[in-house]
CSV table of C-alpha atoms in Angstrom, one decimal:
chain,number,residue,atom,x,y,z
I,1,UNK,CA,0.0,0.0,0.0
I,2,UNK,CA,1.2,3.9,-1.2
I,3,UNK,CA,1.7,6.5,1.9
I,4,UNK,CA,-1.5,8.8,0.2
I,5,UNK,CA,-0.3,12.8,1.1
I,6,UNK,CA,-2.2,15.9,1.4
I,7,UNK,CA,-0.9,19.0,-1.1
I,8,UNK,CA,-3.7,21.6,-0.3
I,9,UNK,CA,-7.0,21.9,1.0
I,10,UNK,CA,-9.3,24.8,-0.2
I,11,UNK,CA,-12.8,25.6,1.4
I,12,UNK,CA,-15.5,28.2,0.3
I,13,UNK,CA,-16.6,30.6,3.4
I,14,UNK,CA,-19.8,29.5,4.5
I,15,UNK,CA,-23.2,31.7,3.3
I,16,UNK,CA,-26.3,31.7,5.0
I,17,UNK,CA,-28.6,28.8,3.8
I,18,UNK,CA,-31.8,31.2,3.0
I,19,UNK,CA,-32.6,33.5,0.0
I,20,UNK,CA,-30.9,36.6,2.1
I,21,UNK,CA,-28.0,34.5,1.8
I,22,UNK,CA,-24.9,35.8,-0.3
I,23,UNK,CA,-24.6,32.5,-1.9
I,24,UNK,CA,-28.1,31.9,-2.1
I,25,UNK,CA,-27.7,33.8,-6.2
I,26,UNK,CA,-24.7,30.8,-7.1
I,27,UNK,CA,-25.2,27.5,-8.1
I,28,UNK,CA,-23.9,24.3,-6.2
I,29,UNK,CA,-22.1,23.3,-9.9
I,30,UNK,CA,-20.5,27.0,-9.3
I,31,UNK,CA,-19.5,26.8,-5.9
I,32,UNK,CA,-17.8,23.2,-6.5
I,33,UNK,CA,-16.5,24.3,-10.3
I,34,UNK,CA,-14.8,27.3,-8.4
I,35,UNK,CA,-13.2,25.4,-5.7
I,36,UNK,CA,-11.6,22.8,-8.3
I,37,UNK,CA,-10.4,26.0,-10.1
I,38,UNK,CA,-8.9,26.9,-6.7
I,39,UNK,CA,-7.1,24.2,-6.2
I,40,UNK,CA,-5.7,23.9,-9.9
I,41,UNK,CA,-4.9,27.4,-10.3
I,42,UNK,CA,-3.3,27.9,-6.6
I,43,UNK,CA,-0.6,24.1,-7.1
I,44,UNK,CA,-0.1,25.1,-10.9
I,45,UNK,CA,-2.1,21.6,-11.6
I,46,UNK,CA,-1.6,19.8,-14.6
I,47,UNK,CA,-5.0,18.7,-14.6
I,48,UNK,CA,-4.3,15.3,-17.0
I,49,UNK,CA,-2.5,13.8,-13.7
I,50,UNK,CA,-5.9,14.2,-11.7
I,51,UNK,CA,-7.3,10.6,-11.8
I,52,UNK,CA,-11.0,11.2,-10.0
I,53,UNK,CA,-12.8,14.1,-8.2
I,54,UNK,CA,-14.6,12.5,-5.3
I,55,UNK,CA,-17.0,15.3,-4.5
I,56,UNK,CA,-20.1,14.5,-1.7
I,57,UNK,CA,-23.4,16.0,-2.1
I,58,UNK,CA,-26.3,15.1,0.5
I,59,UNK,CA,-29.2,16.2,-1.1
I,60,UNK,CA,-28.3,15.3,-5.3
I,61,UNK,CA,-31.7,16.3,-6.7
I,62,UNK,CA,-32.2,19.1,-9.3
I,63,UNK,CA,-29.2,21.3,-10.0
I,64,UNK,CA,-26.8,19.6,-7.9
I,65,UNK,CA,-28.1,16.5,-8.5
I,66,UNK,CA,-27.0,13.3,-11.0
I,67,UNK,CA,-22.9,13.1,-10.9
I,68,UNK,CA,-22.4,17.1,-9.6
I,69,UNK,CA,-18.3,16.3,-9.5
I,70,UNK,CA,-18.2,14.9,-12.9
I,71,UNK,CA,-19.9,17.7,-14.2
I,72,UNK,CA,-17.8,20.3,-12.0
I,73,UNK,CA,-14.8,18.5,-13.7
I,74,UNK,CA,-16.3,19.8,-17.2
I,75,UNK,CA,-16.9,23.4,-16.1
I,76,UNK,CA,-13.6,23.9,-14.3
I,77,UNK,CA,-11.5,22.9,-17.7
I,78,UNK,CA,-9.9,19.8,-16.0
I,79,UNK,CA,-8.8,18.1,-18.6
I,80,UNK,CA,-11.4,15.0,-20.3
I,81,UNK,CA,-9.7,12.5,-18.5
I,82,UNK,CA,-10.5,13.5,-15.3
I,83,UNK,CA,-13.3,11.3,-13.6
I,84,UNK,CA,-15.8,12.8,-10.8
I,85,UNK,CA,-18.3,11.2,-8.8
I,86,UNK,CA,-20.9,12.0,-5.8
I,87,UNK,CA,-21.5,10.2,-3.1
I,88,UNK,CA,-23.3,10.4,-0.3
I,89,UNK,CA,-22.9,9.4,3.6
I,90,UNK,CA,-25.2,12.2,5.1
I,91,UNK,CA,-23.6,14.7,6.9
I,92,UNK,CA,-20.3,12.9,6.8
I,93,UNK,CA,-20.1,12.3,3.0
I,94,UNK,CA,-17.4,15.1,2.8
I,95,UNK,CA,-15.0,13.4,4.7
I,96,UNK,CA,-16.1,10.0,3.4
I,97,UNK,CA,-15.1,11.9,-0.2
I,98,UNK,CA,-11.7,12.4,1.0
I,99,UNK,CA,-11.4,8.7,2.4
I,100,UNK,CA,-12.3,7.4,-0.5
I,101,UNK,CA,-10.5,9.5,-2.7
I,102,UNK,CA,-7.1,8.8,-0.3
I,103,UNK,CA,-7.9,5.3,-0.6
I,104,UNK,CA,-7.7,5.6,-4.8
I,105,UNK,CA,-4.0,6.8,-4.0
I,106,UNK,CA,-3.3,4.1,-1.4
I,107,UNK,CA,-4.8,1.2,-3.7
I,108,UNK,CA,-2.6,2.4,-6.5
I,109,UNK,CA,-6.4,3.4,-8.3
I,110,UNK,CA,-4.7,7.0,-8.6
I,111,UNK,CA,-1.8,8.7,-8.4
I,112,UNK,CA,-3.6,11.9,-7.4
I,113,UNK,CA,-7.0,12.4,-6.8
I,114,UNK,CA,-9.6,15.1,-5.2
I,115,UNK,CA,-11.6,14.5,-2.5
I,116,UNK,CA,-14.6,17.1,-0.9
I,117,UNK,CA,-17.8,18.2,-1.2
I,118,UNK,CA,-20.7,20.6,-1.9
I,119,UNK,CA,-23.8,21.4,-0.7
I,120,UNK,CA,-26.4,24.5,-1.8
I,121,UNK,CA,-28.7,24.5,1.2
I,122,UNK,CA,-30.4,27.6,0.2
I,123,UNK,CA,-31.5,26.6,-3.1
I,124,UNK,CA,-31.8,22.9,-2.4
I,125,UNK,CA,-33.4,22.1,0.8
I,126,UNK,CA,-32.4,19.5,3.1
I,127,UNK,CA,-34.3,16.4,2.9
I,128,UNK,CA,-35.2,16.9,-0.8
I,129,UNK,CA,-34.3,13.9,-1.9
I,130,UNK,CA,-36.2,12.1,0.7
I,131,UNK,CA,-35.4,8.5,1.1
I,132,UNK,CA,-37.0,5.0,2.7
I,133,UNK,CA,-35.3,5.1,6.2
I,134,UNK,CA,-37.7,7.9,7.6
I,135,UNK,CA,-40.4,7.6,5.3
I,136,UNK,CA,-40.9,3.6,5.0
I,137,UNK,CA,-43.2,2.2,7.7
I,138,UNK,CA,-40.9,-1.1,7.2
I,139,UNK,CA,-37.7,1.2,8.0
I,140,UNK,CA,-39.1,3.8,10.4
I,141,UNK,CA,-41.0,1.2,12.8
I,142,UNK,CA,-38.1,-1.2,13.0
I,143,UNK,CA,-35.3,1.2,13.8
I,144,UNK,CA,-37.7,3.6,16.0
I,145,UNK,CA,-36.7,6.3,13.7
I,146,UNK,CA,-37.0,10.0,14.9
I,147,UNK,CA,-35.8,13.4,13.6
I,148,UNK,CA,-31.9,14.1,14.5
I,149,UNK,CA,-33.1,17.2,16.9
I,150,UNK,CA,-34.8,14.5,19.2
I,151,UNK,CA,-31.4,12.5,18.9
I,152,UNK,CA,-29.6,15.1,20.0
I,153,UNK,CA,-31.8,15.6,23.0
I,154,UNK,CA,-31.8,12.0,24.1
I,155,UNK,CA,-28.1,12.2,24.3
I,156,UNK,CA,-28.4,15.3,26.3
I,157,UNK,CA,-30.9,13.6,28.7
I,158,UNK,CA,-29.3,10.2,28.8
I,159,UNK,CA,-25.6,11.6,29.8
I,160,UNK,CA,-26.9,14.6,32.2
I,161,UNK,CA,-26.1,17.8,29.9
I,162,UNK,CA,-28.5,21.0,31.0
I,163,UNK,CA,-29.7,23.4,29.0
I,164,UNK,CA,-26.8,25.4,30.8
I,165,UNK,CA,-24.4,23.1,29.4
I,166,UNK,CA,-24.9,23.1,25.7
I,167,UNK,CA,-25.5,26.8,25.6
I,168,UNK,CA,-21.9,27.1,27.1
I,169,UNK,CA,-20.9,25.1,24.8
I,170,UNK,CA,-22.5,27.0,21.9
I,171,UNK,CA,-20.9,30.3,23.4
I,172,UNK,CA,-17.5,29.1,23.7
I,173,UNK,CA,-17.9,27.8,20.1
I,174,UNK,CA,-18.8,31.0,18.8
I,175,UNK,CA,-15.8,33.1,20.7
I,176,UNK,CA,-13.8,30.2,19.3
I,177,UNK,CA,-14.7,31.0,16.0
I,178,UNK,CA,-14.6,34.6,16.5
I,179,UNK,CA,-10.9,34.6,17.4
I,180,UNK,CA,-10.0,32.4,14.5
I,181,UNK,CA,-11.1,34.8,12.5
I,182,UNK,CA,-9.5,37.7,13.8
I,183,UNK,CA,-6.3,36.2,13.9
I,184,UNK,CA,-6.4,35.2,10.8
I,185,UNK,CA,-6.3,31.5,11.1
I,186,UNK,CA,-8.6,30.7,8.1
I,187,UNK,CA,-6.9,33.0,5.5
I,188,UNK,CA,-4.3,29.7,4.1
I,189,UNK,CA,-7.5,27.9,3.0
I,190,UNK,CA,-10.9,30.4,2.2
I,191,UNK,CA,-11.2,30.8,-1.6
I,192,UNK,CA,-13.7,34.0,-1.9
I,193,UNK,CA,-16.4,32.8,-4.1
I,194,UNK,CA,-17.3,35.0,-7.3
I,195,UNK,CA,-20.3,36.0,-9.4
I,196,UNK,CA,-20.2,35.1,-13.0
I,197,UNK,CA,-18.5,38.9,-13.8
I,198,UNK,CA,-15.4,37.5,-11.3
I,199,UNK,CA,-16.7,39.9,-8.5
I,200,UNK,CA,-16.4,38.7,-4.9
I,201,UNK,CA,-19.4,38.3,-3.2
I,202,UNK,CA,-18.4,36.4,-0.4
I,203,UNK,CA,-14.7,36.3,1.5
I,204,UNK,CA,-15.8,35.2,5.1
I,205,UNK,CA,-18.7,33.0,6.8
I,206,UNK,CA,-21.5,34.6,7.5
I,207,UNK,CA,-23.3,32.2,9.8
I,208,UNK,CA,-21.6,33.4,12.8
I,209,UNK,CA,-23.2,35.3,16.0
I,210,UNK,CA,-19.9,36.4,18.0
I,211,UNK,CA,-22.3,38.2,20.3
I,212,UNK,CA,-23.8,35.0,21.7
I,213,UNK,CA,-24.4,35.1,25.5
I,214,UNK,CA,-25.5,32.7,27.6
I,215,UNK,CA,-28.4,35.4,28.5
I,216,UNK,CA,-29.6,35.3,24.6
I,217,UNK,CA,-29.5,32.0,24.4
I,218,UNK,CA,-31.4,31.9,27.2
I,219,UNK,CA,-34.4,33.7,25.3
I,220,UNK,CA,-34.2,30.9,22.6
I,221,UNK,CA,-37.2,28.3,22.7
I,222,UNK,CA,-35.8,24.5,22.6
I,223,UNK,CA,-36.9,23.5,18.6
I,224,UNK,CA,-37.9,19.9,19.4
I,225,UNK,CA,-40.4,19.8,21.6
I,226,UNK,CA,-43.3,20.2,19.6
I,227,UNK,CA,-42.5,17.2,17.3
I,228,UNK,CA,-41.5,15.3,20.2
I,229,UNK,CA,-44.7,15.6,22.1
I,230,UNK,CA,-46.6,15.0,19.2
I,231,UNK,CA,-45.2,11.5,18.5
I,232,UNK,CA,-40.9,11.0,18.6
I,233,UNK,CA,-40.5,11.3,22.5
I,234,UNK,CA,-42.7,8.0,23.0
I,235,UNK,CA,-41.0,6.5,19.7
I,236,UNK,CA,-37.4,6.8,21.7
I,237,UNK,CA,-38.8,5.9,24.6
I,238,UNK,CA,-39.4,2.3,23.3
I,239,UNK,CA,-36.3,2.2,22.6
I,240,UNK,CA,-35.0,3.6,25.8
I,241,UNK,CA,-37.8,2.4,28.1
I,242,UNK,CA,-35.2,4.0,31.2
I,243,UNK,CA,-36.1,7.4,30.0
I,244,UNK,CA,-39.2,8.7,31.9
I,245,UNK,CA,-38.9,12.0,29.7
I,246,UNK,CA,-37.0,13.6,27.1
I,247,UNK,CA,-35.2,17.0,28.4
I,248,UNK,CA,-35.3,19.2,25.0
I,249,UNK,CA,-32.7,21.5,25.5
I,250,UNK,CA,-31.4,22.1,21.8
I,251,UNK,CA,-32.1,25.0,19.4
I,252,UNK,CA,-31.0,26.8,16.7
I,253,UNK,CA,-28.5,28.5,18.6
I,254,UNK,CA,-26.7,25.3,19.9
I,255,UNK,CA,-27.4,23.2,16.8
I,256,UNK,CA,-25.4,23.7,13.5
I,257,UNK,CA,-26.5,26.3,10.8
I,258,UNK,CA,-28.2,25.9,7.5
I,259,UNK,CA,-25.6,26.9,5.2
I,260,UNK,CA,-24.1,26.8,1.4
I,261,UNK,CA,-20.3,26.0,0.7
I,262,UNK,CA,-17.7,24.0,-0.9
I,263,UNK,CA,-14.5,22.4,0.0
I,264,UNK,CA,-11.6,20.3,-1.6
I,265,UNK,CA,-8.8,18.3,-0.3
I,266,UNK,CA,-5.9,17.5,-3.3
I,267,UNK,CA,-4.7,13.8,-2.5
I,268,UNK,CA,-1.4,12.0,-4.1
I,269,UNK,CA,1.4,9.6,-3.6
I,270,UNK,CA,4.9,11.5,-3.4
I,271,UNK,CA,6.1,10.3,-6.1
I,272,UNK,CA,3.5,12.3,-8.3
I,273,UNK,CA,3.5,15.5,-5.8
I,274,UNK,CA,7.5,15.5,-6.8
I,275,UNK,CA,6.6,15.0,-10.6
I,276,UNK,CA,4.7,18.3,-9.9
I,277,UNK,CA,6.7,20.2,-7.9
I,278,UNK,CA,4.1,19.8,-4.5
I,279,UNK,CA,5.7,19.7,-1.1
I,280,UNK,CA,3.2,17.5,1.1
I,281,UNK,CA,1.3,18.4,3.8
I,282,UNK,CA,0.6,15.5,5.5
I,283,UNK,CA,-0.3,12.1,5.7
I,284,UNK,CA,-3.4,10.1,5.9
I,285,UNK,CA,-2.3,7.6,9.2
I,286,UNK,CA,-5.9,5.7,9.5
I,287,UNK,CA,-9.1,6.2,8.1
I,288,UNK,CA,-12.2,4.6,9.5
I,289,UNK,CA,-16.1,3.9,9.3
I,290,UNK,CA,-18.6,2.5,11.6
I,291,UNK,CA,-22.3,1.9,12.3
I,292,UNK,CA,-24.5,3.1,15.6
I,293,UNK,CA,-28.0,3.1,16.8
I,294,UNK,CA,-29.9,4.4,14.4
I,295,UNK,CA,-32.6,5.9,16.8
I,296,UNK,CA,-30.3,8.0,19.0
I,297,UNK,CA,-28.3,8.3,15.4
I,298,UNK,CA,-25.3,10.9,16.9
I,299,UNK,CA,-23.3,8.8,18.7
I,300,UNK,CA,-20.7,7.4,16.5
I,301,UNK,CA,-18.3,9.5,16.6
I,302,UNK,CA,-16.6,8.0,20.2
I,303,UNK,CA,-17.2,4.8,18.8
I,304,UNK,CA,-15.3,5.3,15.4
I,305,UNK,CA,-12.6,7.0,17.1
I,306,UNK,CA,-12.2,4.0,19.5
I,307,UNK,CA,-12.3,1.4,16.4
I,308,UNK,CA,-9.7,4.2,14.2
I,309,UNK,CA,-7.3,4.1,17.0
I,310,UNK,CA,-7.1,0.7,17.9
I,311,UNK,CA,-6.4,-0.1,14.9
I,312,UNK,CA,-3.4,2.3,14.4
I,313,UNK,CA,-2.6,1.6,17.6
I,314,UNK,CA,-2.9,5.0,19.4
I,315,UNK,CA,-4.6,5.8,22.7
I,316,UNK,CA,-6.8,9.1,22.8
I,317,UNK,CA,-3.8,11.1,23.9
I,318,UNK,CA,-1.6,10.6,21.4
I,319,UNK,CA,-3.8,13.0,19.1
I,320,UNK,CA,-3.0,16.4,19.5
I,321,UNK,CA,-6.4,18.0,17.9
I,322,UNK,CA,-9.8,16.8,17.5
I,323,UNK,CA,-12.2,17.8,14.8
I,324,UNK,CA,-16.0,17.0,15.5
I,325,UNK,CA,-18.6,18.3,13.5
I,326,UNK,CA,-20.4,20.4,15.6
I,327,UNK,CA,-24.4,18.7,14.7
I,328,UNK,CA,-25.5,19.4,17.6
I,329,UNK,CA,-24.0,20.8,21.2
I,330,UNK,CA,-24.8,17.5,23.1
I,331,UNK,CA,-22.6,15.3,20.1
I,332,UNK,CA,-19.7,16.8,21.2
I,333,UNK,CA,-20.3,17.1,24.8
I,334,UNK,CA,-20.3,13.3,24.8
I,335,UNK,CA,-17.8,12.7,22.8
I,336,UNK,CA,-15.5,14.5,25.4
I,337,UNK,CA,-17.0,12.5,28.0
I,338,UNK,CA,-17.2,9.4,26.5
I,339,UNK,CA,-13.7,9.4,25.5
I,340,UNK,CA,-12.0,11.7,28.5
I,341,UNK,CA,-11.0,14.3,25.8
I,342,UNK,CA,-9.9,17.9,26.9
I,343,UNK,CA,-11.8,20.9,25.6
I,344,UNK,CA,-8.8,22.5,24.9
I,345,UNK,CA,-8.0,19.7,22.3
I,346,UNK,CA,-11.6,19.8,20.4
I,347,UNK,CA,-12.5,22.3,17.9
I,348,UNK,CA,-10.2,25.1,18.9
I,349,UNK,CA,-11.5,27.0,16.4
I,350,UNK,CA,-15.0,26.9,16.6
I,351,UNK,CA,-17.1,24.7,14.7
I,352,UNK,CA,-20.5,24.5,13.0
I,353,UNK,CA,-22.5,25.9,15.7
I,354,UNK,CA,-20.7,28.9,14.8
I,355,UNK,CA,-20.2,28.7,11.1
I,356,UNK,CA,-23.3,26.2,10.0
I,357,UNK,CA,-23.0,22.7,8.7
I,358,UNK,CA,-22.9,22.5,4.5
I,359,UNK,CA,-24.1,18.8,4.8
I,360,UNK,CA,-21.9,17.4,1.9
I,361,UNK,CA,-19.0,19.9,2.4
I,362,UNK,CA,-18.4,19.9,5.9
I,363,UNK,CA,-16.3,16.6,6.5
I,364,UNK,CA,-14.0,18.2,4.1
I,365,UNK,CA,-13.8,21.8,5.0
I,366,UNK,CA,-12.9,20.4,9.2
I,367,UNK,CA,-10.3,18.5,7.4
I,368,UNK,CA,-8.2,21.3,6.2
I,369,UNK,CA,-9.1,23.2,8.8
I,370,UNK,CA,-7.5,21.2,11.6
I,371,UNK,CA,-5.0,20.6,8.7
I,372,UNK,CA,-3.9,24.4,9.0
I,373,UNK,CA,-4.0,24.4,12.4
I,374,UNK,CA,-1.3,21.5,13.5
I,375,UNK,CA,0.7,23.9,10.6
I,376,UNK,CA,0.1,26.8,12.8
I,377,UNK,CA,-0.1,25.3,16.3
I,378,UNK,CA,3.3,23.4,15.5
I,379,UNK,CA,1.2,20.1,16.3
I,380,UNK,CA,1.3,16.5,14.9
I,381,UNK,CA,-1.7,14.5,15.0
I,382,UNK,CA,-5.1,15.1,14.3
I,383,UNK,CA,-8.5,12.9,14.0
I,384,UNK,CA,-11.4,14.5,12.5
I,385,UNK,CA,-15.1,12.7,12.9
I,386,UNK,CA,-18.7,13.4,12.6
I,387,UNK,CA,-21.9,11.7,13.6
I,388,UNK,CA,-23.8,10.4,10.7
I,389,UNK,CA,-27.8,10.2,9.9
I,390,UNK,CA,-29.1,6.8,10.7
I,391,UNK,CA,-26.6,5.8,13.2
I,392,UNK,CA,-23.0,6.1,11.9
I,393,UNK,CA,-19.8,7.7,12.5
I,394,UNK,CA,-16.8,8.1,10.1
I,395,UNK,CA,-13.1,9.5,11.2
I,396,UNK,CA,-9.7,10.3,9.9
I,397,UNK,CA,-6.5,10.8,11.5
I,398,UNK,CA,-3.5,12.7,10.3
I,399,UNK,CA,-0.2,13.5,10.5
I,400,UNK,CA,2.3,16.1,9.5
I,401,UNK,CA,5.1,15.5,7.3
């Protein structure tokens, strides 16, 4: 097996998810087409020795539906023999793009390959597609299926997190985020996204709310309740007859934005990064994928890290940074419990809550995040994870080189 490297990593900043959005006017086929121009333009790419563009996509309906990466292959003048192709692992499909993509390298598929993803949430809704799992009565009943909000405030009721707790967590996430920005930390990795006359419409996220307090917060009505009273509490609750009553304490200020972006991760052995004059970044050490219960759903993060790391042999200390998608408040409050992880060590530099969740993008876009980061922290390690619709969790570790 091939050592598969990382060259660059390029992300779009993050636009609101709604019409009043500034990237609510450009396509998902623009926002990927302008990230693999990114990436070509900024490594002088000879685009022929780009084997496949592994690009996920969460909701592939309408415009950015069918094979969006082949098509984004097309439009950013990669050369014909170029393959692309979506796929999609719900929220983690981003970082599943990259796996899969590192894996082409590691197989000896490819010599270099793209991996990332792209989601438009303002023009295509989540949940567009639809699908069996929630909408099947021989799916739903089975797997006592209920909306990921409810998840998220099972966890929070089965493992003792307050309403205080994952609005302090949402705070700190958004002065997290705050600082990044202010320091700069993003600036190696945003691409400004351009209308069709090459104006810049969008250099920074726009999600964020640095003036969160736990006081405003406060004011915010949990957003599951309803839903759960009406049928989902009892549906959990046969599934975890020890709980005598949800606690909803999530809400769209502790849960992850609706948002549009794009991301890409350039993949390839060393030999071809030398052929083209790229100094690697890092490594891929371990990649890693794993099913939970599908009811709870958000819990498979802890348990992919455990599998990923026992199988590299490593112990949860011996990464220095931890990237978890930030879903909900309550994921990665247990992750940190679960696995005895320091705060200090777990999204230093915000996360979702603060900048929104692009559903297909995002696995990508905390990759070369935390990727810049052990560059600018001087660090080595790094696992990156996200909990996954209908009960899974995928994860990555990396190392500098």
């Amino acid at each position: 097996m091939a050592d598969a490297y990382i060259f660059d990593a390029v992300r779009t900043p993050r636009g609101k998810g709604k019409k009043d959005g500034a990237l609510h006017e450009i396509t998902a086929l623009s926002l990927a087409t302008q990230v693999l121009e990114g990436l070509r333009d900024r490594n002088h790419l000879d685009t022929s020795k780009v084997d496949d563009v592994v690009l996920g996509c969460v909701s592939p309906v309408g415009e950015q539906g069918a094979d969006i990466a082949r098509t984004a292959v097309l439009t950013a003048d990669y050369a014909e023999s170029t393959a692309g192709v979506q796929i999609n692992r719900f929220c983690a499909s981003g970082l599943e793009a990259c796996n899969m993509a590192a894996a082409k390298v590691m197989t000896g598929e490819a010599d270099m390959a793209i991996g990332g993803g792209v989601e438009s949430m303002s023009r295509v809704p989540m949940g567009s597609d639809g699908g069996a799992w929630p909408m099947d009565p021989s799916s739903a009943f089975k797997t006592y299926f209920a909306p990921q909000g409810v998840g998220a405030d099972l966890i929070a009721t089965l493992y003792g997190f307050s309403r205080d707790d994952v609005d302090a967590y949402a705070v700190e996430s958004q002065k997290r985020a705050a600082k990044a920005w202010a320091e700069g930390r993003f600036s190696k990795s945003i691409l400004a996204v351009r209308d069709q006359m090459g104006a810049v419409i969008l250099d920074r996220d726009e999600h964020m709310r640095p003036d969160a307090t736990m006081q405003s917060l406060a004011s915010l009505n949990p957003s599951f309740t309803m839903m759960g009273e009406m049928a989902f509490d009892a549906v959990v609750q046969g599934k975890y007859p020890e709980v005598e009553r949800v606690n909803h304490v999530h809400h769209a200020g502790n849960s992850s934005g609706i948002v549009d972006g794009a991301a890409g991760v350039l993949f390839g052995t060393k030999e071809m990064g030398e052929a083209l004059g790229l100094k690697p970044r890092a490594r891929i050490k371990g990649m890693a994928s794993i099913g939970s219960e599908p009811s709870i759903m958000l819990t498979g993060p802890s348990l992919v890290t455990e599998k990923l790391l026992k199988k590299l042999g490593m112990a949860v200390g011996d990464i220095d940074l931890y990237e978890l998608n930030e879903a909900f408040a309550s994921v990665v409050l247990r992750m940190m419990q679960a696995l005895d992880i320091p705060h200090d060590k777990m999204n230093v530099n915000g996360g979702a809550i603060a900048f929104g969740h692009p559903l297909g993008a995002t696995g990508a876009m905390i990759l070369g995040t935390v990727l810049d980061e052990l560059e600018r922290s001087d660090k080595e390690t790094a696992l990156v994870t996200l909990c996954v619709g209908a009960g899974m969790g995928t994860a990555t570790v990396i190392e500098r080189v």
